[in-house]
Amino acid sequence: MAPLERARGALAESFRFAAALIKDVRKLLTLTLLNIVPIVNWIVTGYFVRVVRRNPGEPLEVREFGELFKEGFNFFLAVLLLAIVLAIPFWLVALALMLLRINVPELLKAANESLSGRLLLTATVEFAINLLLGPAIGLYMKRGKISEIFAFGDAWRAVLGFGVADYAFACLVVMALTCPVTALSSILLPPPPLTQGRVGGLAEALLIAMGSIWRAYAPSWLVSAPLMVLVNAIYYKVLAQLPYPTAAPPPPPPPTPPPAIEEMYERLVDRVLRTWGGTPERAKARIESLIQKVMEERGVSRDEAVRMLYEQL
């Protein structure tokens, strides 16, 4: 197999999926508008959960919003749980660095002051998350159980089956697509429609709030939202193509214990009533006659005779 052949194939399939989404303006516009609204964008997350789970050749229909929202909410809970668990060692590392008098907040602040530093920091964090945690997140999206997000062994076997270098290369491509989107969001920051200082009191406070919202979301409306939908479509389509091991089948249910002798007897009586009709007393008399006959012919106890008759139903 040629170097990075799996990565090139998976990326080609992912780009075809994104191109089909671009051609379907209705789906792309719907996902974009949903993606810019906090909490409502869980619908978009649920949509991509289904993409990973089904690995469709063409973009899925954007419908069943309630079910998609539920999928997105469960995804949020799973990732939040994973983040809480993984935050513990990071806090320990940060504490150790502080004890060594290494000012971590100042380092992060210095890296975040320039656009290039911000892009480098964002790209590094995203690449690390996609490379190390992406397969586990994809496994959860594939199987739908929150506990699967901690099945790092199965997730790593999927990466090994796909090829570590191939998956790392795919993550680099996704990171290379994300960086321009982040840069454009930082550059294309339009001024708010109304500025403070023109009115006073409550009206000015409302205008300031509107300006803050405009600055926060205008770049998403202009650039980030549609592009991020496409970048996410590419990345999650790559995750959908990882060879995750098949989930173990559920254990068989425990064998059902046989009913008690009294219950067997009542069922025999009910069967005679439905078959021959008549009164319950006549049905019981018929059953007693059959029980006596089996006891004499087989030489068994009354309970065994009832059981043998019940097994013939």
Short mmCIF file of N, CA and C in Angstrom, two decimals, residues 57-193:
data_model
loop_
_atom_site.label_atom_id
_atom_site.label_comp_id
_atom_site.label_asym_id
_atom_site.label_seq_id
_atom_site.Cartn_x
_atom_site.Cartn_y
_atom_site.Cartn_z
N GLY A 57 -22.98 8.28 2.13
CA GLY A 57 -22.27 8.79 0.96
C GLY A 57 -22.66 10.22 0.62
N GLU A 58 -23.89 10.61 0.94
CA GLU A 58 -24.39 11.95 0.67
C GLU A 58 -24.85 12.58 1.98
N PRO A 59 -24.88 13.93 2.06
CA PRO A 59 -25.35 14.58 3.29
C PRO A 59 -26.75 14.14 3.68
N LEU A 60 -26.93 13.90 4.94
CA LEU A 60 -28.24 13.49 5.45
C LEU A 60 -29.21 14.65 5.42
N GLU A 61 -30.48 14.32 5.45
CA GLU A 61 -31.50 15.36 5.55
C GLU A 61 -31.46 15.97 6.96
N VAL A 62 -31.67 17.28 7.03
CA VAL A 62 -31.70 17.96 8.33
C VAL A 62 -33.15 17.98 8.79
N ARG A 63 -33.52 16.97 9.54
CA ARG A 63 -34.89 16.86 10.05
C ARG A 63 -34.85 16.12 11.38
N GLU A 64 -36.03 15.89 11.94
CA GLU A 64 -36.13 15.28 13.27
C GLU A 64 -35.28 16.09 14.26
N PHE A 65 -35.59 17.38 14.36
CA PHE A 65 -34.77 18.29 15.17
C PHE A 65 -34.73 17.87 16.64
N GLY A 66 -35.84 17.34 17.14
CA GLY A 66 -35.85 16.91 18.53
C GLY A 66 -34.85 15.78 18.77
N GLU A 67 -34.82 14.80 17.87
CA GLU A 67 -33.88 13.69 18.01
C GLU A 67 -32.45 14.17 17.83
N LEU A 68 -32.23 15.09 16.88
CA LEU A 68 -30.87 15.61 16.68
C LEU A 68 -30.41 16.40 17.90
N PHE A 69 -31.32 17.18 18.48
CA PHE A 69 -30.97 17.93 19.69
C PHE A 69 -30.61 16.98 20.83
N LYS A 70 -31.35 15.89 20.95
CA LYS A 70 -31.05 14.91 21.99
C LYS A 70 -29.68 14.28 21.77
N GLU A 71 -29.38 13.95 20.51
CA GLU A 71 -28.05 13.40 20.19
C GLU A 71 -26.95 14.40 20.53
N GLY A 72 -27.18 15.68 20.18
CA GLY A 72 -26.18 16.71 20.47
C GLY A 72 -26.01 16.94 21.96
N PHE A 73 -27.10 16.89 22.71
CA PHE A 73 -27.02 17.07 24.16
C PHE A 73 -26.25 15.92 24.81
N ASN A 74 -26.52 14.69 24.36
CA ASN A 74 -25.78 13.55 24.88
C ASN A 74 -24.30 13.64 24.53
N PHE A 75 -24.00 14.15 23.34
CA PHE A 75 -22.61 14.35 22.94
C PHE A 75 -21.94 15.37 23.87
N PHE A 76 -22.67 16.45 24.17
CA PHE A 76 -22.14 17.47 25.08
C PHE A 76 -21.84 16.86 26.45
N LEU A 77 -22.75 16.04 26.98
CA LEU A 77 -22.54 15.41 28.28
C LEU A 77 -21.32 14.48 28.25
N ALA A 78 -21.19 13.71 27.17
CA ALA A 78 -20.06 12.77 27.06
C ALA A 78 -18.73 13.51 27.02
N VAL A 79 -18.66 14.57 26.20
CA VAL A 79 -17.42 15.33 26.09
C VAL A 79 -17.12 16.08 27.38
N LEU A 80 -18.17 16.60 28.03
CA LEU A 80 -17.98 17.28 29.32
C LEU A 80 -17.42 16.32 30.36
N LEU A 81 -17.95 15.12 30.40
CA LEU A 81 -17.45 14.12 31.34
C LEU A 81 -16.00 13.77 31.04
N LEU A 82 -15.69 13.62 29.75
CA LEU A 82 -14.31 13.34 29.37
C LEU A 82 -13.39 14.49 29.77
N ALA A 83 -13.84 15.73 29.56
CA ALA A 83 -13.02 16.89 29.90
C ALA A 83 -12.77 16.97 31.40
N ILE A 84 -13.80 16.66 32.20
CA ILE A 84 -13.63 16.71 33.66
C ILE A 84 -12.60 15.68 34.11
N VAL A 85 -12.69 14.47 33.54
CA VAL A 85 -11.75 13.42 33.93
C VAL A 85 -10.33 13.79 33.51
N LEU A 86 -10.18 14.32 32.28
CA LEU A 86 -8.84 14.64 31.78
C LEU A 86 -8.29 15.93 32.39
N ALA A 87 -9.16 16.77 32.95
CA ALA A 87 -8.68 18.03 33.54
C ALA A 87 -7.82 17.78 34.78
N ILE A 88 -8.05 16.67 35.44
CA ILE A 88 -7.32 16.40 36.69
C ILE A 88 -5.82 16.33 36.46
N PRO A 89 -5.32 15.50 35.52
CA PRO A 89 -3.85 15.50 35.32
C PRO A 89 -3.32 16.83 34.81
N PHE A 90 -4.10 17.56 34.00
CA PHE A 90 -3.63 18.86 33.52
C PHE A 90 -3.47 19.85 34.67
N TRP A 91 -4.41 19.82 35.61
CA TRP A 91 -4.29 20.69 36.77
C TRP A 91 -3.08 20.31 37.61
N LEU A 92 -2.80 19.03 37.70
CA LEU A 92 -1.62 18.59 38.44
C LEU A 92 -0.34 19.07 37.77
N VAL A 93 -0.32 19.02 36.42
CA VAL A 93 0.86 19.51 35.69
C VAL A 93 1.00 21.02 35.90
N ALA A 94 -0.13 21.75 35.81
CA ALA A 94 -0.08 23.20 36.01
C ALA A 94 0.40 23.54 37.42
N LEU A 95 -0.06 22.75 38.40
CA LEU A 95 0.38 22.99 39.77
C LEU A 95 1.88 22.75 39.91
N ALA A 96 2.38 21.68 39.26
CA ALA A 96 3.81 21.40 39.32
C ALA A 96 4.62 22.53 38.67
N LEU A 97 4.12 23.07 37.56
CA LEU A 97 4.82 24.16 36.90
C LEU A 97 4.82 25.42 37.77
N MET A 98 3.71 25.65 38.46
CA MET A 98 3.66 26.80 39.36
C MET A 98 4.65 26.64 40.51
N LEU A 99 4.78 25.41 41.02
CA LEU A 99 5.74 25.17 42.09
C LEU A 99 7.17 25.38 41.60
N LEU A 100 7.37 25.15 40.29
CA LEU A 100 8.69 25.41 39.69
C LEU A 100 8.84 26.88 39.29
N ARG A 101 7.85 27.70 39.67
CA ARG A 101 7.86 29.14 39.38
C ARG A 101 7.82 29.45 37.89
N ILE A 102 7.13 28.61 37.16
CA ILE A 102 6.88 28.86 35.74
C ILE A 102 5.48 29.44 35.63
N ASN A 103 5.38 30.68 35.19
CA ASN A 103 4.11 31.39 35.15
C ASN A 103 3.34 30.98 33.90
N VAL A 104 2.50 29.96 34.05
CA VAL A 104 1.74 29.44 32.90
C VAL A 104 0.78 30.48 32.34
N PRO A 105 -0.01 31.21 33.18
CA PRO A 105 -0.92 32.22 32.61
C PRO A 105 -0.19 33.28 31.79
N GLU A 106 0.98 33.70 32.23
CA GLU A 106 1.72 34.70 31.46
C GLU A 106 2.19 34.14 30.13
N LEU A 107 2.58 32.87 30.11
CA LEU A 107 3.00 32.25 28.85
C LEU A 107 1.83 32.19 27.87
N LEU A 108 0.67 31.78 28.38
CA LEU A 108 -0.51 31.72 27.51
C LEU A 108 -0.93 33.11 27.05
N LYS A 109 -0.83 34.09 27.93
CA LYS A 109 -1.18 35.46 27.56
C LYS A 109 -0.25 35.98 26.48
N ALA A 110 1.05 35.71 26.63
CA ALA A 110 2.02 36.16 25.63
C ALA A 110 1.78 35.49 24.29
N ALA A 111 1.42 34.20 24.34
CA ALA A 111 1.15 33.48 23.08
C ALA A 111 -0.12 33.96 22.41
N ASN A 112 -1.04 34.50 23.21
CA ASN A 112 -2.35 34.91 22.69
C ASN A 112 -2.39 36.38 22.26
N GLU A 113 -1.31 37.12 22.49
CA GLU A 113 -1.33 38.55 22.19
C GLU A 113 -1.30 38.82 20.69
N SER A 114 -0.54 38.06 19.92
CA SER A 114 -0.44 38.28 18.49
C SER A 114 -1.33 37.30 17.74
N LEU A 115 -1.70 37.66 16.52
CA LEU A 115 -2.54 36.78 15.70
C LEU A 115 -1.83 35.49 15.39
N SER A 116 -0.54 35.57 15.05
CA SER A 116 0.22 34.35 14.74
C SER A 116 0.32 33.44 15.97
N GLY A 117 0.56 34.04 17.14
CA GLY A 117 0.63 33.24 18.36
C GLY A 117 -0.70 32.61 18.68
N ARG A 118 -1.79 33.36 18.48
CA ARG A 118 -3.12 32.82 18.74
C ARG A 118 -3.44 31.67 17.79
N LEU A 119 -3.09 31.84 16.53
CA LEU A 119 -3.33 30.77 15.56
C LEU A 119 -2.49 29.53 15.88
N LEU A 120 -1.23 29.75 16.25
CA LEU A 120 -0.36 28.61 16.59
C LEU A 120 -0.88 27.87 17.81
N LEU A 121 -1.30 28.62 18.82
CA LEU A 121 -1.83 27.99 20.03
C LEU A 121 -3.11 27.21 19.72
N THR A 122 -4.00 27.84 18.95
CA THR A 122 -5.26 27.18 18.59
C THR A 122 -4.99 25.92 17.78
N ALA A 123 -4.09 26.03 16.80
CA ALA A 123 -3.80 24.90 15.93
C ALA A 123 -3.17 23.76 16.72
N THR A 124 -2.27 24.09 17.64
CA THR A 124 -1.61 23.05 18.42
C THR A 124 -2.60 22.31 19.31
N VAL A 125 -3.46 23.07 19.98
CA VAL A 125 -4.45 22.45 20.87
C VAL A 125 -5.42 21.60 20.05
N GLU A 126 -5.88 22.12 18.92
CA GLU A 126 -6.84 21.38 18.10
C GLU A 126 -6.21 20.10 17.55
N PHE A 127 -4.96 20.20 17.10
CA PHE A 127 -4.30 19.02 16.56
C PHE A 127 -4.14 17.96 17.64
N ALA A 128 -3.75 18.37 18.84
CA ALA A 128 -3.58 17.42 19.94
C ALA A 128 -4.90 16.75 20.31
N ILE A 129 -5.99 17.54 20.36
CA ILE A 129 -7.30 16.99 20.70
C ILE A 129 -7.76 16.01 19.62
N ASN A 130 -7.63 16.42 18.35
CA ASN A 130 -8.08 15.55 17.26
C ASN A 130 -7.27 14.26 17.21
N LEU A 131 -5.97 14.37 17.45
CA LEU A 131 -5.11 13.20 17.34
C LEU A 131 -5.30 12.25 18.51
N LEU A 132 -5.39 12.78 19.73
CA LEU A 132 -5.42 11.92 20.91
C LEU A 132 -6.82 11.56 21.36
N LEU A 133 -7.75 12.51 21.27
CA LEU A 133 -9.08 12.28 21.80
C LEU A 133 -10.13 12.06 20.72
N GLY A 134 -9.84 12.52 19.49
CA GLY A 134 -10.81 12.37 18.42
C GLY A 134 -11.29 10.95 18.20
N PRO A 135 -10.39 9.94 18.17
CA PRO A 135 -10.87 8.57 17.95
C PRO A 135 -11.82 8.09 19.05
N ALA A 136 -11.56 8.46 20.31
CA ALA A 136 -12.46 8.06 21.39
C ALA A 136 -13.81 8.74 21.25
N ILE A 137 -13.78 10.03 20.87
CA ILE A 137 -15.04 10.74 20.64
C ILE A 137 -15.80 10.11 19.48
N GLY A 138 -15.06 9.75 18.42
CA GLY A 138 -15.70 9.10 17.28
C GLY A 138 -16.29 7.75 17.65
N LEU A 139 -15.62 7.02 18.55
CA LEU A 139 -16.16 5.73 18.98
C LEU A 139 -17.48 5.92 19.72
N TYR A 140 -17.55 6.96 20.56
CA TYR A 140 -18.83 7.25 21.22
C TYR A 140 -19.89 7.59 20.19
N MET A 141 -19.54 8.43 19.20
CA MET A 141 -20.51 8.82 18.19
C MET A 141 -20.97 7.61 17.38
N LYS A 142 -20.09 6.64 17.20
CA LYS A 142 -20.41 5.45 16.42
C LYS A 142 -21.37 4.54 17.17
N ARG A 143 -21.11 4.35 18.48
CA ARG A 143 -21.87 3.36 19.24
C ARG A 143 -23.00 3.98 20.07
N GLY A 144 -22.88 5.26 20.44
CA GLY A 144 -23.97 5.94 21.12
C GLY A 144 -24.04 5.76 22.61
N LYS A 145 -23.05 5.10 23.22
CA LYS A 145 -23.03 4.94 24.68
C LYS A 145 -21.96 5.85 25.27
N ILE A 146 -22.33 6.61 26.30
CA ILE A 146 -21.40 7.57 26.90
C ILE A 146 -20.16 6.86 27.43
N SER A 147 -20.32 5.65 27.94
CA SER A 147 -19.16 4.93 28.48
C SER A 147 -18.13 4.63 27.41
N GLU A 148 -18.55 4.59 26.13
CA GLU A 148 -17.61 4.26 25.05
C GLU A 148 -16.57 5.35 24.85
N ILE A 149 -16.83 6.55 25.36
CA ILE A 149 -15.87 7.64 25.16
C ILE A 149 -14.59 7.38 25.96
N PHE A 150 -14.67 6.46 26.92
CA PHE A 150 -13.48 6.09 27.70
C PHE A 150 -12.87 4.77 27.22
N ALA A 151 -13.39 4.21 26.13
CA ALA A 151 -12.84 2.96 25.58
C ALA A 151 -11.63 3.29 24.71
N PHE A 152 -10.58 3.78 25.35
CA PHE A 152 -9.40 4.23 24.61
C PHE A 152 -8.72 3.07 23.87
N GLY A 153 -8.84 1.85 24.41
CA GLY A 153 -8.23 0.71 23.75
C GLY A 153 -8.84 0.45 22.38
N ASP A 154 -10.19 0.42 22.32
CA ASP A 154 -10.87 0.22 21.04
C ASP A 154 -10.59 1.37 20.09
N ALA A 155 -10.56 2.60 20.63
CA ALA A 155 -10.29 3.77 19.79
C ALA A 155 -8.88 3.69 19.20
N TRP A 156 -7.91 3.30 20.01
CA TRP A 156 -6.53 3.23 19.52
C TRP A 156 -6.38 2.11 18.51
N ARG A 157 -7.10 0.99 18.70
CA ARG A 157 -7.04 -0.09 17.70
C ARG A 157 -7.59 0.38 16.36
N ALA A 158 -8.60 1.26 16.40
CA ALA A 158 -9.12 1.82 15.15
C ALA A 158 -8.06 2.67 14.46
N VAL A 159 -7.31 3.47 15.24
CA VAL A 159 -6.24 4.28 14.67
C VAL A 159 -5.14 3.39 14.09
N LEU A 160 -4.78 2.32 14.81
CA LEU A 160 -3.76 1.41 14.30
C LEU A 160 -4.22 0.73 13.02
N GLY A 161 -5.51 0.36 12.97
CA GLY A 161 -6.03 -0.25 11.75
C GLY A 161 -6.04 0.71 10.58
N PHE A 162 -6.29 1.97 10.86
CA PHE A 162 -6.29 3.00 9.81
C PHE A 162 -4.88 3.41 9.44
N GLY A 163 -3.99 3.40 10.44
CA GLY A 163 -2.61 3.86 10.26
C GLY A 163 -2.39 5.14 11.03
N VAL A 164 -1.43 5.10 11.97
CA VAL A 164 -1.18 6.27 12.80
C VAL A 164 -0.76 7.46 11.95
N ALA A 165 0.17 7.22 11.01
CA ALA A 165 0.63 8.31 10.14
C ALA A 165 -0.51 8.84 9.28
N ASP A 166 -1.37 7.94 8.80
CA ASP A 166 -2.50 8.38 7.96
C ASP A 166 -3.46 9.25 8.76
N TYR A 167 -3.77 8.82 9.98
CA TYR A 167 -4.70 9.60 10.79
C TYR A 167 -4.08 10.94 11.19
N ALA A 168 -2.79 10.94 11.54
CA ALA A 168 -2.12 12.20 11.89
C ALA A 168 -2.12 13.15 10.70
N PHE A 169 -1.91 12.62 9.50
CA PHE A 169 -1.93 13.46 8.30
C PHE A 169 -3.33 14.04 8.07
N ALA A 170 -4.36 13.23 8.28
CA ALA A 170 -5.73 13.73 8.13
C ALA A 170 -6.02 14.84 9.14
N CYS A 171 -5.53 14.68 10.37
CA CYS A 171 -5.71 15.72 11.38
C CYS A 171 -4.98 17.00 10.98
N LEU A 172 -3.80 16.87 10.40
CA LEU A 172 -3.05 18.05 9.94
C LEU A 172 -3.81 18.79 8.84
N VAL A 173 -4.42 18.04 7.95
CA VAL A 173 -5.20 18.67 6.88
C VAL A 173 -6.39 19.43 7.47
N VAL A 174 -7.08 18.81 8.42
CA VAL A 174 -8.22 19.50 9.06
C VAL A 174 -7.73 20.74 9.79
N MET A 175 -6.59 20.65 10.47
CA MET A 175 -6.03 21.80 11.17
C MET A 175 -5.68 22.90 10.17
N ALA A 176 -5.12 22.53 9.03
CA ALA A 176 -4.78 23.52 8.01
C ALA A 176 -6.02 24.21 7.46
N LEU A 177 -7.16 23.51 7.47
CA LEU A 177 -8.41 24.13 7.03
C LEU A 177 -8.98 25.04 8.11
N THR A 178 -8.75 24.69 9.38
CA THR A 178 -9.31 25.46 10.49
C THR A 178 -8.59 26.79 10.67
N CYS A 179 -7.28 26.80 10.46
CA CYS A 179 -6.50 28.02 10.71
C CYS A 179 -6.99 29.22 9.88
N PRO A 180 -7.22 29.07 8.57
CA PRO A 180 -7.74 30.23 7.83
C PRO A 180 -9.09 30.72 8.33
N VAL A 181 -9.93 29.79 8.78
CA VAL A 181 -11.22 30.20 9.31
C VAL A 181 -11.04 31.04 10.57
N THR A 182 -10.14 30.60 11.46
CA THR A 182 -9.87 31.36 12.67
C THR A 182 -9.28 32.73 12.35
N ALA A 183 -8.36 32.74 11.35
CA ALA A 183 -7.74 34.02 10.97
C ALA A 183 -8.77 34.98 10.39
N LEU A 184 -9.64 34.49 9.54
CA LEU A 184 -10.67 35.35 8.94
C LEU A 184 -11.63 35.87 10.00
N SER A 185 -11.93 35.03 11.00
CA SER A 185 -12.81 35.48 12.08
C SER A 185 -12.17 36.61 12.87
N SER A 186 -10.83 36.57 13.00
CA SER A 186 -10.15 37.62 13.74
C SER A 186 -10.00 38.89 12.92
N ILE A 187 -9.81 38.74 11.60
CA ILE A 187 -9.59 39.91 10.74
C ILE A 187 -10.90 40.61 10.41
N LEU A 188 -11.90 39.79 10.02
CA LEU A 188 -13.18 40.37 9.59
C LEU A 188 -14.08 40.60 10.79
N LEU A 189 -13.63 41.47 11.68
CA LEU A 189 -14.43 41.82 12.85
C LEU A 189 -15.04 43.20 12.61
N PRO A 190 -16.27 43.26 12.11
CA PRO A 190 -16.86 44.54 11.75
C PRO A 190 -17.24 45.34 12.99
N PRO A 191 -17.34 46.67 12.86
CA PRO A 191 -17.77 47.49 13.99
C PRO A 191 -19.23 47.24 14.29
N PRO A 192 -19.62 47.46 15.52
CA PRO A 192 -21.04 47.28 15.85
C PRO A 192 -21.90 48.29 15.11
N PRO A 193 -23.16 47.98 14.86
CA PRO A 193 -24.02 48.89 14.10
C PRO A 193 -24.25 50.22 14.80
#
